[in-house]
XYZ file of C-alpha atoms in Angstrom:
171
model
C 44.077 117.726 -16.070
C 43.500 114.084 -14.903
C 41.439 113.858 -11.515
C 43.335 112.421 -8.684
C 40.087 112.837 -6.398
C 39.830 109.180 -5.682
C 43.431 108.689 -4.765
C 43.252 111.900 -2.714
C 40.233 110.715 -0.883
C 41.603 107.534 -0.014
C 44.828 108.645 1.417
C 42.647 111.219 3.345
C 40.329 108.520 4.936
C 43.365 106.210 5.972
C 42.700 105.048 9.503
C 46.075 107.178 10.320
C 44.558 110.382 9.302
C 40.697 110.921 8.897
C 39.340 107.447 9.278
C 37.282 106.350 12.058
C 35.144 107.943 14.662
C 36.566 110.244 17.147
C 35.533 112.626 20.029
C 38.397 113.999 21.676
C 37.696 116.572 24.183
C 40.674 118.752 23.247
C 39.634 118.625 19.576
C 37.489 121.917 18.830
C 35.763 119.954 16.218
C 34.231 117.616 18.415
C 32.362 114.444 17.355
C 34.126 113.488 14.139
C 33.938 110.375 11.731
C 35.763 109.907 8.886
C 36.992 113.536 9.029
C 33.522 115.032 9.069
C 32.623 117.139 12.217
C 29.144 116.863 13.580
C 28.628 120.659 12.725
C 29.775 120.011 8.951
C 27.562 117.063 8.852
C 24.462 118.642 9.737
C 25.182 121.595 7.415
C 25.738 119.055 4.748
C 22.303 117.127 5.470
C 20.352 120.265 6.295
C 19.305 118.931 9.952
C 20.568 117.859 13.453
C 22.245 114.689 13.645
C 23.255 112.370 16.612
C 26.514 110.623 18.118
C 24.706 107.538 16.665
C 24.375 108.694 13.202
C 28.001 110.139 13.237
C 29.202 106.675 14.328
C 27.438 105.144 11.555
C 28.821 107.423 8.838
C 30.287 105.392 5.951
C 32.921 106.457 3.299
C 30.080 106.329 0.584
C 28.028 108.668 2.860
C 31.045 111.542 3.260
C 32.860 111.022 -0.258
C 30.296 113.306 -2.215
C 30.645 116.012 0.732
C 34.536 115.952 0.432
C 34.075 116.306 -3.497
C 31.680 119.501 -3.192
C 32.808 121.122 0.040
C 36.637 120.623 -0.411
C 38.072 119.272 -3.742
C 35.815 121.220 -6.006
C 36.244 124.328 -4.020
C 39.837 124.235 -4.185
C 39.828 123.498 -7.790
C 41.322 120.024 -7.346
C 40.664 118.877 -10.932
C 42.534 122.221 -12.323
C 45.538 122.215 -10.025
C 48.783 120.145 -11.134
C 49.055 116.613 -10.060
C 50.562 116.498 -6.509
C 49.547 120.114 -5.742
C 46.139 118.928 -5.930
C 46.798 116.273 -3.019
C 48.455 118.779 -0.463
C 45.834 121.595 -0.862
C 43.044 119.221 -0.710
C 44.276 117.514 2.499
C 44.997 120.890 3.943
C 41.690 122.154 2.954
C 40.036 119.271 4.963
C 42.266 119.686 7.932
C 42.781 123.540 8.222
C 39.862 125.010 5.922
C 39.545 125.831 2.344
C 40.389 129.592 2.957
C 43.576 128.413 4.902
C 44.627 126.135 2.145
C 44.082 128.744 -0.569
C 46.110 131.541 1.490
C 48.818 128.981 1.656
C 48.916 128.168 -2.061
C 48.754 131.828 -2.803
C 51.608 132.564 -0.504
C 53.922 130.067 -1.899
C 53.580 131.840 -5.380
C 53.697 135.477 -3.732
C 50.253 136.468 -4.601
C 47.602 138.286 -2.794
C 46.283 135.981 -0.400
C 42.577 136.199 -0.296
C 42.081 132.527 0.162
C 39.956 131.998 -2.971
C 41.779 129.444 -5.664
C 40.160 131.022 -8.881
C 41.697 131.019 -12.275
C 44.636 133.575 -11.287
C 45.754 131.191 -8.506
C 45.441 128.076 -10.829
C 47.417 129.720 -13.740
C 49.945 130.690 -11.083
C 50.524 127.055 -9.988
C 50.979 126.293 -13.711
C 54.095 128.480 -13.798
C 55.848 126.808 -10.740
C 58.029 123.389 -10.778
C 55.126 121.109 -9.097
C 57.606 119.187 -6.733
C 58.682 122.622 -5.512
C 55.402 123.619 -5.135
C 54.357 120.601 -3.170
C 57.427 121.329 -0.815
C 56.916 124.827 -0.275
C 53.078 124.299 0.361
C 53.977 121.575 2.817
C 56.474 123.784 4.815
C 54.101 126.612 5.039
C 51.273 124.152 6.192
C 53.653 123.029 9.037
C 54.717 126.350 10.176
C 51.164 127.344 10.287
C 50.215 124.445 12.498
C 53.178 124.648 14.688
C 51.835 128.326 15.721
C 48.168 126.893 16.784
C 47.772 126.435 20.617
C 46.712 122.880 20.036
C 49.815 121.997 18.482
C 51.290 120.568 21.644
C 48.510 118.054 21.737
C 48.130 117.459 18.327
C 51.451 118.360 16.736
C 53.076 115.040 16.381
C 50.345 113.584 14.324
C 50.026 116.816 12.295
C 53.677 116.579 11.512
C 53.536 113.110 10.434
C 50.624 114.028 8.347
C 52.086 116.899 6.538
C 55.179 114.837 5.776
C 53.389 111.753 4.501
C 50.832 113.849 2.224
C 53.925 115.603 1.062
C 55.690 112.249 -0.263
C 52.550 111.034 -1.594
C 52.046 114.042 -3.512
C 55.475 113.887 -4.929
C 54.656 110.370 -6.141
C 51.608 111.827 -8.317
C 53.550 114.963 -9.741
């Protein structure tokens, strides 16, 4: 399948989503830039980081991390167009396992959170537009149940809706 990684990454890193530096005390992720938390960055580079380093991260710095830790892990290049976008965005925002479980739930599969060949084959048996819609509904329901929804819910809801619409454009 055609890789939509660049498209999906550009949408993900838009200022209204993961673009820019944030240090919201109510965000359990803490210091974050371009959607990458300090903890994830430190794991990626194999050393301690600083607020200054985090502030100075560029898209070129974080793109390989997104490709390796999220896109490749969820099988982005193997998922149908559009489905790749919603799953990738969810993996970044809520975790790779969560994205896998939501995708598997959409198809009535065992929900181990690992997007392997069985899951990939399952996605090919469902109309991509329908799968994008079902995934987005399940993702929003999951987010609404989080204790931080009161603080972040408006932005999360907007994000899920925008990602769903963008995904339907590339199905």
